[in-house]
Coordinates of C-alpha atoms in Angstrom, one line a residue:
Chain W
M1 CA -35.8 -156.0 73.9
D2 CA -37.8 -152.9 74.9
Q3 CA -41.4 -153.4 75.8
V4 CA -44.0 -151.6 73.8
G5 CA -46.4 -149.9 76.1
L6 CA -50.2 -150.3 75.9
Y7 CA -51.0 -147.0 74.3
P8 CA -49.0 -147.4 71.1
V9 CA -50.8 -150.7 70.6
L10 CA -54.2 -149.2 71.2
F11 CA -53.4 -146.2 69.0
T12 CA -52.4 -148.5 66.1
S13 CA -55.6 -150.6 66.7
A14 CA -57.8 -147.5 66.7
V15 CA -56.2 -146.3 63.4
L16 CA -56.6 -149.7 61.7
F17 CA -60.2 -149.9 63.0
T18 CA -61.0 -146.4 61.6
I19 CA -59.4 -147.2 58.2
G20 CA -61.5 -150.4 58.1
A21 CA -64.8 -148.6 59.1
V22 CA -64.2 -145.8 56.6
G23 CA -63.4 -148.4 53.9
V24 CA -66.7 -150.3 54.5
L25 CA -68.7 -147.1 54.3
T26 CA -67.1 -145.4 51.3
R27 CA -65.6 -148.1 49.0
R28 CA -67.7 -149.3 46.2
N29 CA -65.8 -152.5 45.3
A30 CA -67.3 -155.5 47.1
L31 CA -63.9 -157.1 47.6
I32 CA -62.4 -154.1 49.2
V33 CA -65.4 -153.8 51.5
L34 CA -64.7 -157.4 52.5
M35 CA -61.1 -156.6 53.2
S36 CA -62.1 -153.5 55.2
I37 CA -64.2 -155.7 57.4
E38 CA -61.3 -158.1 58.0
L39 CA -59.1 -155.0 58.9
M40 CA -61.7 -154.0 61.5
L41 CA -61.6 -157.5 63.1
N42 CA -57.8 -157.6 63.0
A43 CA -57.7 -154.2 64.7
V44 CA -59.9 -155.7 67.5
N45 CA -57.5 -158.6 67.7
L46 CA -54.6 -156.3 68.2
A47 CA -56.5 -154.5 71.0
F48 CA -57.3 -157.8 72.6
V49 CA -53.7 -159.0 72.6
G50 CA -52.4 -155.6 73.8
F51 CA -54.9 -155.6 76.7
A52 CA -54.0 -159.2 77.6
R53 CA -50.3 -158.4 77.8
H54 CA -51.0 -155.3 79.8
L55 CA -53.2 -157.2 82.2
G56 CA -50.9 -160.2 82.3
Q57 CA -53.7 -162.5 81.4
V58 CA -54.1 -165.3 78.8
D59 CA -57.8 -164.6 78.2
G60 CA -57.3 -161.8 75.6
H61 CA -54.9 -164.0 73.6
V62 CA -57.5 -166.8 73.5
F63 CA -60.2 -164.3 72.4
A64 CA -58.0 -163.3 69.5
V65 CA -57.9 -166.9 68.3
F66 CA -61.7 -167.1 68.6
V67 CA -62.1 -164.0 66.6
M68 CA -59.8 -165.3 63.9
A69 CA -61.8 -168.5 63.6
V70 CA -65.0 -166.5 63.3
A71 CA -63.5 -164.1 60.8
A72 CA -62.4 -167.0 58.6
A73 CA -66.0 -168.4 58.6
E74 CA -67.3 -165.0 57.9
A75 CA -64.9 -164.4 55.0
A76 CA -65.9 -167.7 53.5
V77 CA -69.5 -166.8 53.4
G78 CA -68.7 -163.2 52.3
L79 CA -66.6 -164.4 49.3
A80 CA -69.4 -166.8 48.3
L81 CA -71.8 -163.9 48.3
V82 CA -69.4 -161.8 46.2
L83 CA -69.3 -164.6 43.7
L84 CA -73.1 -164.7 43.7
L85 CA -73.2 -161.0 42.9
F86 CA -70.6 -161.4 40.2
R87 CA -72.6 -164.2 38.5
H88 CA -75.6 -161.9 38.3
K89 CA -74.0 -158.8 36.9
A90 CA -70.4 -159.8 35.9
T91 CA -69.1 -157.0 38.2
V92 CA -68.4 -156.5 41.9
D93 CA -68.9 -152.8 41.7
L94 CA -71.6 -152.1 44.3
E95 CA -72.9 -149.1 42.2
N96 CA -74.5 -151.6 39.9
F97 CA -76.6 -153.3 42.6
T98 CA -79.5 -151.0 43.2
L99 CA -82.6 -153.1 42.7
L100 CA -83.7 -152.5 46.3
K101 CA -84.6 -148.9 46.9
G102 CA -87.0 -147.2 49.1
Chain U
M1 CA -61.5 -173.2 86.7
S2 CA -62.6 -176.7 86.0
F3 CA -64.9 -178.4 83.6
D4 CA -67.8 -180.3 84.9
A5 CA -69.3 -182.6 82.3
G6 CA -72.5 -182.6 84.3
E7 CA -73.0 -178.9 83.3
L8 CA -73.5 -180.0 79.7
R9 CA -77.1 -180.7 80.7
Y10 CA -77.7 -177.0 80.8
L11 CA -76.8 -176.9 77.1
S12 CA -79.0 -179.8 76.2
P13 CA -81.5 -177.8 74.1
E14 CA -78.7 -176.3 72.0
I15 CA -76.9 -179.7 71.7
A16 CA -80.1 -181.4 70.6
L17 CA -80.8 -178.7 68.0
F18 CA -77.3 -179.0 66.7
A19 CA -77.4 -182.8 66.6
F20 CA -80.6 -182.8 64.7
A21 CA -79.2 -180.2 62.2
M22 CA -76.3 -182.6 61.5
L23 CA -78.7 -185.5 61.2
V24 CA -80.8 -183.7 58.6
L25 CA -77.7 -182.6 56.8
L26 CA -76.4 -186.2 56.7
H27 CA -79.8 -187.5 55.5
D28 CA -79.7 -185.1 52.6
V29 CA -76.2 -186.2 51.7
I30 CA -76.6 -189.9 52.1
A31 CA -80.1 -190.4 50.7
R32 CA -80.0 -190.9 47.0
R33 CA -83.2 -188.9 46.5
P34 CA -83.6 -186.7 49.6
N35 CA -87.2 -186.7 50.7
R36 CA -88.3 -183.1 51.6
E37 CA -91.1 -184.3 53.8
V38 CA -88.9 -186.6 55.8
S39 CA -86.3 -183.8 56.2
L40 CA -89.0 -181.4 57.4
A41 CA -90.4 -183.9 59.8
V42 CA -87.0 -184.7 61.3
T43 CA -86.2 -181.0 61.6
L44 CA -89.4 -180.2 63.4
M45 CA -88.8 -183.2 65.6
G46 CA -85.5 -181.6 66.5
L47 CA -87.3 -178.4 67.5
G48 CA -89.7 -180.4 69.6
V49 CA -86.9 -182.3 71.4
A50 CA -85.1 -179.0 72.1
A51 CA -88.4 -177.5 73.4
V52 CA -88.9 -180.5 75.8
L53 CA -85.3 -180.3 77.0
N54 CA -85.7 -176.6 77.5
L55 CA -88.8 -177.2 79.6
L56 CA -86.9 -179.9 81.6
T57 CA -84.0 -177.5 82.2
L58 CA -86.5 -174.8 83.3
Q59 CA -88.1 -177.2 85.8
S60 CA -84.8 -178.7 87.1
S61 CA -83.2 -175.3 87.8
P62 CA -85.8 -173.2 89.5
T63 CA -83.1 -170.8 90.7
P64 CA -80.7 -169.2 88.2
V65 CA -77.4 -171.0 87.7
L66 CA -74.2 -170.0 86.1
A67 CA -72.5 -172.8 84.1
F68 CA -69.1 -173.2 82.4
S69 CA -67.2 -170.8 84.6
G70 CA -69.8 -168.1 84.3
M71 CA -70.0 -168.3 80.5
L72 CA -73.6 -169.3 80.3
A73 CA -76.5 -168.1 82.5
V74 CA -79.2 -170.7 83.0
D75 CA -82.1 -168.6 84.1
S76 CA -85.8 -168.4 83.1
F77 CA -85.0 -165.2 81.1
G78 CA -82.9 -167.2 78.6
L79 CA -85.1 -170.2 78.7
F80 CA -88.2 -168.2 78.0
L81 CA -86.5 -166.7 74.9
N82 CA -85.4 -170.2 73.8
F83 CA -89.0 -171.0 73.4
V84 CA -89.6 -167.9 71.3
V85 CA -86.6 -168.8 69.1
L86 CA -87.9 -172.3 68.7
L87 CA -91.3 -171.0 67.7
S88 CA -89.8 -168.6 65.2
A89 CA -87.7 -171.4 63.7
A90 CA -90.7 -173.7 63.4
G91 CA -92.6 -170.9 61.6
A92 CA -89.7 -170.3 59.2
L93 CA -89.6 -174.1 58.4
L94 CA -93.3 -174.5 57.9
I95 CA -93.6 -171.3 55.8
G96 CA -90.6 -172.3 53.8
H97 CA -91.4 -175.8 53.0
D98 CA -93.9 -175.3 50.1
F99 CA -92.6 -171.8 49.3
L100 CA -89.1 -173.1 48.4
R101 CA -90.6 -175.7 46.1
R102 CA -92.6 -173.0 44.3
V103 CA -89.7 -170.7 43.7
D104 CA -87.6 -173.7 42.7
V105 CA -85.0 -173.6 45.4
L106 CA -84.7 -177.3 46.2
I107 CA -81.7 -176.8 48.4
P108 CA -81.8 -179.4 51.2
E109 CA -79.5 -177.2 53.4
Y110 CA -82.4 -174.8 54.2
N111 CA -83.7 -176.8 57.2
P112 CA -80.3 -177.4 58.8
L113 CA -79.3 -173.8 58.3
V114 CA -82.4 -172.7 60.2
L115 CA -81.5 -175.0 63.0
F116 CA -77.8 -173.8 63.1
S117 CA -79.0 -170.2 63.3
A118 CA -81.5 -171.1 66.0
T119 CA -78.7 -172.7 68.0
G120 CA -76.8 -169.4 67.8
M121 CA -79.9 -167.5 68.9
M122 CA -80.4 -169.7 71.9
L123 CA -76.8 -169.3 73.0
L124 CA -77.2 -165.6 72.5
A125 CA -80.2 -165.6 74.9
G126 CA -78.1 -167.2 77.6
A127 CA -74.7 -165.7 77.1
N128 CA -73.3 -164.3 80.3
D129 CA -69.9 -163.5 78.8
L130 CA -69.2 -161.0 76.1
I131 CA -67.0 -163.5 74.2
L132 CA -69.7 -166.2 74.2
L133 CA -72.1 -163.5 73.2
F134 CA -70.0 -162.5 70.2
I135 CA -69.5 -166.1 69.0
A136 CA -73.3 -166.9 69.4
L137 CA -74.1 -163.8 67.5
E138 CA -71.8 -165.0 64.6
V139 CA -73.2 -168.5 64.7
M140 CA -76.7 -167.0 64.3
S141 CA -75.7 -164.4 61.7
I142 CA -73.4 -166.5 59.4
A143 CA -76.2 -169.1 58.9
L144 CA -78.6 -166.2 58.2
Y145 CA -76.4 -164.6 55.6
V146 CA -76.5 -167.9 53.6
L147 CA -80.3 -168.2 54.2
A148 CA -80.9 -164.7 52.9
G149 CA -79.2 -165.5 49.6
I150 CA -80.6 -169.1 49.3
N151 CA -82.6 -168.1 46.3
R152 CA -79.5 -167.9 44.1
G153 CA -81.3 -167.2 40.8
E154 CA -83.0 -164.1 42.1
P155 CA -81.0 -160.9 41.7
T156 CA -82.8 -159.1 44.5
A157 CA -82.0 -162.0 46.9
A158 CA -78.3 -161.9 46.1
E159 CA -78.2 -158.1 46.6
A160 CA -80.2 -158.4 49.9
A161 CA -77.9 -161.2 51.1
F162 CA -74.7 -159.1 50.4
K163 CA -76.2 -156.0 52.0
Y164 CA -77.1 -158.1 55.1
F165 CA -73.7 -159.6 55.2
V166 CA -71.8 -156.2 55.0
M167 CA -74.0 -154.5 57.6
G168 CA -74.0 -157.6 59.8
A169 CA -70.3 -158.0 59.7
F170 CA -69.7 -154.3 60.2
A171 CA -72.0 -154.3 63.2
S172 CA -70.2 -157.4 64.6
A173 CA -66.9 -155.7 64.3
I174 CA -68.1 -152.6 66.1
L175 CA -69.6 -154.7 68.8
L176 CA -66.4 -156.7 69.1
M177 CA -64.4 -153.5 69.5
G178 CA -66.8 -152.7 72.3
V179 CA -66.1 -156.0 73.9
A180 CA -62.4 -155.4 73.7
L181 CA -62.6 -152.0 75.3
V182 CA -64.7 -153.4 78.2
Y183 CA -62.2 -156.2 78.6
G184 CA -59.3 -153.8 78.6
T185 CA -60.9 -151.7 81.4
V186 CA -62.5 -154.3 83.6
G187 CA -60.0 -157.2 82.9
S188 CA -62.8 -159.7 82.4
T189 CA -65.6 -160.2 79.9
E190 CA -68.0 -161.7 82.3
L191 CA -71.1 -159.5 82.8
R192 CA -71.1 -159.8 86.5
A193 CA -67.5 -158.8 86.7
V194 CA -68.4 -155.6 85.0
A195 CA -71.1 -154.9 87.5
Q196 CA -68.7 -155.7 90.4
W197 CA -66.1 -153.4 88.8
F198 CA -68.6 -150.6 89.1
A199 CA -69.3 -151.4 92.7
I200 CA -65.7 -150.4 93.6
E201 CA -65.4 -147.0 95.0
G202 CA -64.1 -144.5 92.4
N203 CA -64.7 -146.6 89.4
T204 CA -67.0 -144.5 87.2
L205 CA -67.6 -144.1 83.6
G206 CA -66.3 -140.6 83.7
A207 CA -63.0 -141.7 85.2
T208 CA -62.5 -144.3 82.4
P209 CA -63.7 -142.9 79.1
M210 CA -62.5 -146.1 77.4
L211 CA -65.3 -148.1 79.1
G212 CA -67.8 -145.5 78.0
V213 CA -66.7 -145.8 74.4
G214 CA -66.9 -149.6 74.8
L215 CA -70.5 -149.4 76.0
A216 CA -71.4 -147.0 73.2
M217 CA -69.9 -149.4 70.7
L218 CA -71.9 -152.3 72.2
I219 CA -75.1 -150.3 71.9
V220 CA -74.3 -149.3 68.3
G221 CA -73.6 -153.0 67.4
F222 CA -76.8 -154.2 68.9
G223 CA -78.6 -151.2 67.3
F224 CA -77.6 -152.5 63.9
K225 CA -78.6 -156.1 64.8
V226 CA -82.1 -155.3 66.0
A227 CA -82.5 -152.5 63.3
A228 CA -82.9 -149.6 65.7
A229 CA -82.7 -146.0 64.3
P230 CA -80.3 -144.5 63.3
F231 CA -78.8 -147.9 62.3
H232 CA -81.9 -149.3 60.6
M233 CA -81.3 -148.2 57.0
W234 CA -80.3 -151.6 55.8
S235 CA -83.3 -153.6 57.0
P236 CA -86.0 -152.6 54.5
D237 CA -83.8 -153.6 51.6
V238 CA -82.8 -156.8 53.2
Y239 CA -86.3 -157.8 54.4
Q240 CA -87.7 -157.0 51.0
G241 CA -85.1 -158.9 49.0
A242 CA -84.8 -162.0 51.1
P243 CA -87.2 -164.9 50.5
A244 CA -90.4 -164.5 52.6
P245 CA -89.8 -167.4 55.1
V246 CA -86.2 -166.2 55.7
T247 CA -87.5 -162.6 56.3
A248 CA -90.0 -164.0 58.8
F249 CA -87.1 -165.8 60.6
M250 CA -84.9 -162.7 60.5
A251 CA -87.6 -160.4 61.7
T252 CA -88.6 -162.6 64.7
G253 CA -85.7 -164.8 65.7
V254 CA -83.0 -162.2 65.4
K255 CA -85.1 -159.6 67.1
A256 CA -85.8 -161.9 70.0
A257 CA -82.2 -163.0 70.4
G258 CA -80.8 -159.5 69.8
F259 CA -83.0 -157.9 72.4
A260 CA -82.2 -160.8 74.8
A261 CA -78.5 -160.1 74.6
L262 CA -79.0 -156.3 74.7
A263 CA -81.2 -156.5 77.7
R264 CA -78.9 -159.0 79.5
V265 CA -75.8 -156.8 78.9
L266 CA -77.4 -153.6 79.9
F267 CA -79.4 -155.0 82.9
V268 CA -76.7 -157.3 84.3
A269 CA -73.5 -155.4 83.6
F270 CA -74.4 -151.7 83.4
L271 CA -77.6 -151.3 85.5
D272 CA -75.9 -149.2 88.1
G273 CA -76.4 -145.6 89.1
K274 CA -73.0 -144.7 87.8
V275 CA -73.9 -145.4 84.2
D276 CA -76.6 -143.5 82.5
W277 CA -77.5 -145.1 79.2
G278 CA -81.2 -144.4 79.7
G279 CA -81.0 -141.0 77.9
T280 CA -79.3 -142.6 74.9
L281 CA -81.9 -145.3 74.6
W282 CA -84.6 -142.7 75.1
V283 CA -83.4 -140.9 71.9
M284 CA -82.9 -144.2 70.0
A285 CA -86.3 -145.4 71.0
A286 CA -88.1 -142.2 69.9
L287 CA -86.2 -142.1 66.6
T288 CA -86.8 -145.8 65.9
M289 CA -90.6 -145.6 66.6
L290 CA -91.0 -142.6 64.4
A291 CA -88.6 -143.8 61.6
G292 CA -90.3 -147.2 61.4
N293 CA -93.9 -146.1 61.5
I294 CA -93.5 -143.1 59.2
G295 CA -91.4 -145.0 56.7
A296 CA -94.0 -147.7 56.4
L297 CA -96.7 -145.3 55.3
V298 CA -95.6 -145.0 51.7
Q299 CA -94.7 -148.6 51.0
K300 CA -96.3 -150.5 48.2
D301 CA -94.7 -153.8 49.0
L302 CA -95.9 -156.0 51.9
K303 CA -92.5 -157.3 52.9
R304 CA -91.0 -153.8 52.8
M305 CA -93.9 -152.4 54.8
L306 CA -93.5 -155.1 57.4
A307 CA -89.7 -154.3 57.5
Y308 CA -90.5 -150.7 58.5
S309 CA -93.1 -152.0 60.9
S310 CA -90.4 -154.3 62.4
I311 CA -88.3 -151.2 63.0
G312 CA -91.2 -149.5 64.7
H313 CA -91.6 -152.6 67.0
A314 CA -88.0 -152.5 67.9
G315 CA -88.7 -148.9 69.0
Y316 CA -91.5 -149.9 71.4
L317 CA -89.2 -152.5 72.9
L318 CA -86.4 -150.0 73.4
M319 CA -88.8 -147.7 75.1
A320 CA -89.3 -150.3 77.8
V321 CA -85.6 -151.0 78.1
A322 CA -84.9 -147.3 78.5
A323 CA -87.1 -147.3 81.6
A324 CA -84.9 -149.8 83.4
P325 CA -82.2 -147.4 84.7
V326 CA -84.9 -145.3 86.3
T327 CA -86.7 -147.9 88.3
G328 CA -84.5 -151.0 88.3
L329 CA -85.9 -154.4 87.4
A330 CA -87.6 -155.5 90.6
D331 CA -89.6 -152.3 91.2
N332 CA -91.1 -152.2 87.7
P333 CA -93.4 -155.2 87.4
R334 CA -94.4 -154.1 83.8
M335 CA -90.9 -154.7 82.6
G336 CA -91.8 -158.3 81.8
G337 CA -93.7 -156.8 78.9
I338 CA -90.4 -157.0 76.9
L339 CA -90.5 -160.8 77.0
F340 CA -94.2 -160.9 76.4
Y341 CA -93.9 -158.6 73.5
L342 CA -91.1 -160.5 71.9
L343 CA -93.3 -163.7 72.0
A344 CA -96.3 -161.8 70.7
Y345 CA -94.3 -160.2 67.9
T346 CA -93.0 -163.6 66.8
I347 CA -96.4 -165.1 66.7
M348 CA -98.1 -162.4 64.8
N349 CA -95.3 -161.9 62.3
I350 CA -95.1 -165.6 61.6
G351 CA -98.8 -165.4 60.9
A352 CA -98.5 -162.5 58.5
F353 CA -95.5 -164.0 56.7
S354 CA -97.3 -167.3 56.3
V355 CA -99.8 -165.4 54.2
I356 CA -97.3 -163.4 52.3
S357 CA -95.4 -166.6 51.3
L358 CA -98.5 -167.8 49.5
F359 CA -98.2 -165.1 46.8
T360 CA -95.9 -166.4 44.1
R361 CA -96.4 -166.4 40.4
D362 CA -94.3 -168.3 37.9
G363 CA -91.6 -169.1 40.5
A364 CA -91.2 -165.5 41.6
E365 CA -92.6 -163.7 44.7
D366 CA -95.3 -161.1 44.1
T367 CA -95.7 -159.2 47.4
R368 CA -97.4 -156.0 46.2
I369 CA -100.1 -154.8 48.5
A370 CA -102.2 -154.2 45.4
G371 CA -102.0 -157.9 44.7
L372 CA -104.2 -158.5 47.7
A373 CA -107.2 -156.9 46.1
G374 CA -110.3 -159.0 46.3
L375 CA -108.7 -161.6 48.4
A376 CA -111.6 -161.5 50.9
D377 CA -114.0 -162.8 48.2
R378 CA -111.7 -165.5 46.9
H379 CA -110.2 -166.8 50.1
P380 CA -112.2 -165.4 53.1
L381 CA -110.3 -167.4 55.7
V382 CA -106.9 -166.4 54.5
A383 CA -107.9 -162.8 54.4
A384 CA -109.4 -163.0 57.9
G385 CA -106.2 -164.6 59.2
L386 CA -104.0 -161.9 57.7
S387 CA -106.3 -159.3 59.1
V388 CA -106.1 -160.6 62.6
C389 CA -102.3 -160.6 62.4
L390 CA -102.1 -157.1 61.0
L391 CA -104.6 -155.8 63.7
S392 CA -102.5 -157.4 66.3
L393 CA -99.4 -155.7 64.9
A394 CA -101.3 -152.5 65.0
G395 CA -102.0 -153.2 68.7
I396 CA -105.8 -153.3 68.5
P397 CA -107.7 -155.2 71.3
P398 CA -108.4 -158.0 71.9
T399 CA -105.2 -159.3 70.4
M400 CA -101.9 -160.3 71.9
G401 CA -100.2 -157.3 70.3
F402 CA -102.5 -155.0 72.3
V403 CA -101.6 -156.6 75.6
G404 CA -97.9 -156.5 74.8
K405 CA -97.9 -152.9 73.8
F406 CA -99.9 -152.0 76.9
Y407 CA -97.2 -153.5 79.1
L408 CA -94.4 -151.8 77.2
F409 CA -96.1 -148.4 77.5
A410 CA -96.9 -149.1 81.2
A411 CA -93.3 -149.9 81.8
A412 CA -92.2 -146.7 80.3
V413 CA -94.7 -144.6 82.2
E414 CA -93.7 -146.4 85.4
G415 CA -90.1 -145.4 84.7
G416 CA -91.3 -141.8 84.4
L417 CA -90.7 -141.7 80.6
V418 CA -94.1 -140.1 79.9
G419 CA -92.7 -138.0 77.0
L420 CA -91.3 -141.1 75.3
A421 CA -94.7 -142.8 75.8
V422 CA -96.4 -139.9 74.1
V423 CA -94.0 -140.2 71.2
G424 CA -94.8 -143.9 71.1
A425 CA -98.5 -143.3 71.1
V426 CA -98.2 -140.9 68.2
A427 CA -96.1 -143.4 66.2
G428 CA -98.5 -146.2 67.1
G429 CA -101.4 -144.0 65.9
I430 CA -99.6 -143.5 62.5
G431 CA -99.0 -147.3 62.5
V432 CA -102.7 -148.1 62.6
Y433 CA -103.2 -146.4 59.2
Y434 CA -100.7 -148.5 57.3
Y435 CA -101.7 -151.7 59.0
L436 CA -105.3 -151.1 57.9
R437 CA -104.5 -150.4 54.3
P438 CA -103.8 -154.0 53.3
I439 CA -107.1 -154.9 55.0
V440 CA -109.0 -152.3 53.1
V441 CA -107.4 -153.5 49.9
M442 CA -108.4 -157.1 50.7
Y443 CA -112.0 -156.4 51.6
M444 CA -113.0 -153.3 49.5
H445 CA -110.9 -153.2 46.3
P446 CA -112.0 -155.2 43.3
A447 CA -109.6 -157.9 42.2
E448 CA -107.0 -157.2 39.6
E449 CA -107.5 -158.4 36.0
H450 CA -105.1 -161.3 36.4
P451 CA -104.9 -161.7 40.2
V452 CA -102.1 -163.6 41.8
A453 CA -103.5 -166.8 43.0
P454 CA -102.4 -167.6 46.6
Q455 CA -100.8 -171.0 46.6
L456 CA -102.5 -172.5 49.6
N457 CA -100.6 -175.3 51.3
R458 CA -101.0 -177.3 54.5
A459 CA -97.8 -176.3 56.2
A460 CA -98.2 -172.5 55.8
M461 CA -101.9 -172.7 56.6
G462 CA -101.2 -174.7 59.7
A463 CA -98.7 -172.0 60.8
L464 CA -101.3 -169.3 60.1
A465 CA -104.0 -171.2 62.0
V466 CA -101.8 -171.6 65.1
A467 CA -100.6 -168.0 64.9
V468 CA -104.2 -166.6 64.7
A469 CA -105.4 -168.9 67.5
G470 CA -102.4 -167.8 69.6
V471 CA -102.9 -164.1 68.9
L472 CA -106.5 -164.3 69.9
L473 CA -106.3 -166.7 72.8
L474 CA -103.3 -165.1 74.5
G475 CA -104.9 -161.7 73.7
L476 CA -108.0 -162.6 75.6
M477 CA -106.4 -164.6 78.4
P478 CA -102.9 -163.1 78.8
G479 CA -102.7 -163.6 82.6
P480 CA -100.6 -166.7 83.1
L481 CA -98.2 -165.7 80.3
V482 CA -97.8 -162.2 81.6
D483 CA -96.9 -163.6 85.1
W484 CA -94.4 -166.0 83.5
A485 CA -92.8 -163.2 81.5
R486 CA -92.5 -161.0 84.6
E487 CA -90.9 -163.7 86.7
S488 CA -88.6 -164.6 83.8
L489 CA -87.4 -161.0 83.5
L490 CA -86.9 -160.8 87.2
S491 CA -84.5 -163.8 87.1
L492 CA -82.0 -161.3 85.6
A493 CA -82.1 -159.3 88.8
A494 CA -80.5 -162.3 90.5
W495 CA -77.3 -161.5 88.6
S496 CA -77.2 -157.7 89.0
G497 CA -78.8 -157.5 92.4
T498 CA -81.1 -154.7 91.5

């Protein structure tokens, strides 16, 4: 099997990360925002794994597992907060949550 | 690589805190009718035990030690900040005890969550490896997301919690990408390994743009966490919407731990002539000081005003950090002001929030500045206490805030950043105006027709009394603490060799 080089992996990771970041900043649906954050974290995982293979180390693979564990905990709390928002306004559209304004 | 169980003693404060958190959690599950007083007492005992263990660690390791294969740095820098974190947690618990009863949030998980978050903060202060740093950051933040939304019935709290979550998670992801890029370039996430990588001939930031992007992402991630401009937009909303005791904890503990990690990363890994991040921080510090202090001018809500003030204070701290690449750590004795100021900021903010937490009416917070009118006649001591804390935040002598600010400005001037110090002085001058406004309202305005009665309680009053005493005593006699802060900051130089 042909080896995939480091740069295609990094490029994919950068694209995923950008899609995630743009999603967090522009999407107005709380659930899609959550998914975008997960996408960003997974882009980082891809980068970690790509670097680890390039460097011939195990460390980066282990980091990816750590990040997955943290992402799971974060998603649990995030979904609970979305549920909380939904119970107040019966919607998860962030346009409707504007009580706090400067 | 080997694991030495004896090294666990370096983690004893964190382990104790975590164990006590589990204990309190269990008590609340097992006891048929959880007793809030017992829960608070055990939680505070946990903080006390952690503080004692921290002191023992400090005494038993006079020279900085690396534990767990370089993951954790045991130096007086981290241990100093552990004390600040413990103080901040104690404040949050004392302020929250009666407050949560009044707003009808009888959730026993409050105390353990504060302890869990504090555990993360302490690990963050000692993290010598970017991966431990990320995990500690998340341990701290995830507990705080829950705390921010702990008042489930309040729509503003839910909104604040979600905003905090989205911004926090977004910042963490950016920071983590920075970690990945540093790892990819250097081949290690240990901070000293990064410094050693720079020591090799030909390894510069210009030659490897990937590391530069990584460093920039780390700075952006930390910028979000400590609410530095231009990444501060979320913090006024979140600080206003979250319950007062949680806001106090977020403002003080997160700031202390966040600055600890930022300073450690920049000072240990990147304090090298080949990397110039001083200019970036110069701009960030100037923007942060101005954005915070100008934004606070027009606020009508105390919590929101203190949120902008908190942004301003992050700016003063960044100003001192920005001076480090110019002078190095060892040649700038004023640099210890960063640690001194983090402690001072924690004490005076806990004092201010202990008063703010008193203002509830019918189970909801009422933190309008106008609501303070006539407080000086009704409760002269409370008004005096809040005044002392606000004057200290404004940096007026003879308070702790003045001494701290003096050292931060001195550090900047010593580093040749006179222009930045002038910006800071202007911002600080603006700051005096809005800090004085609540005092004027308290002492000179007649009370409203149906004034909010402050709900005095022993726990919050105790916190206020300790804070006021600390602000004044350490303001008048800062000598020993200043020396300790300077030595603690210098312990970082042991790692970077500058």
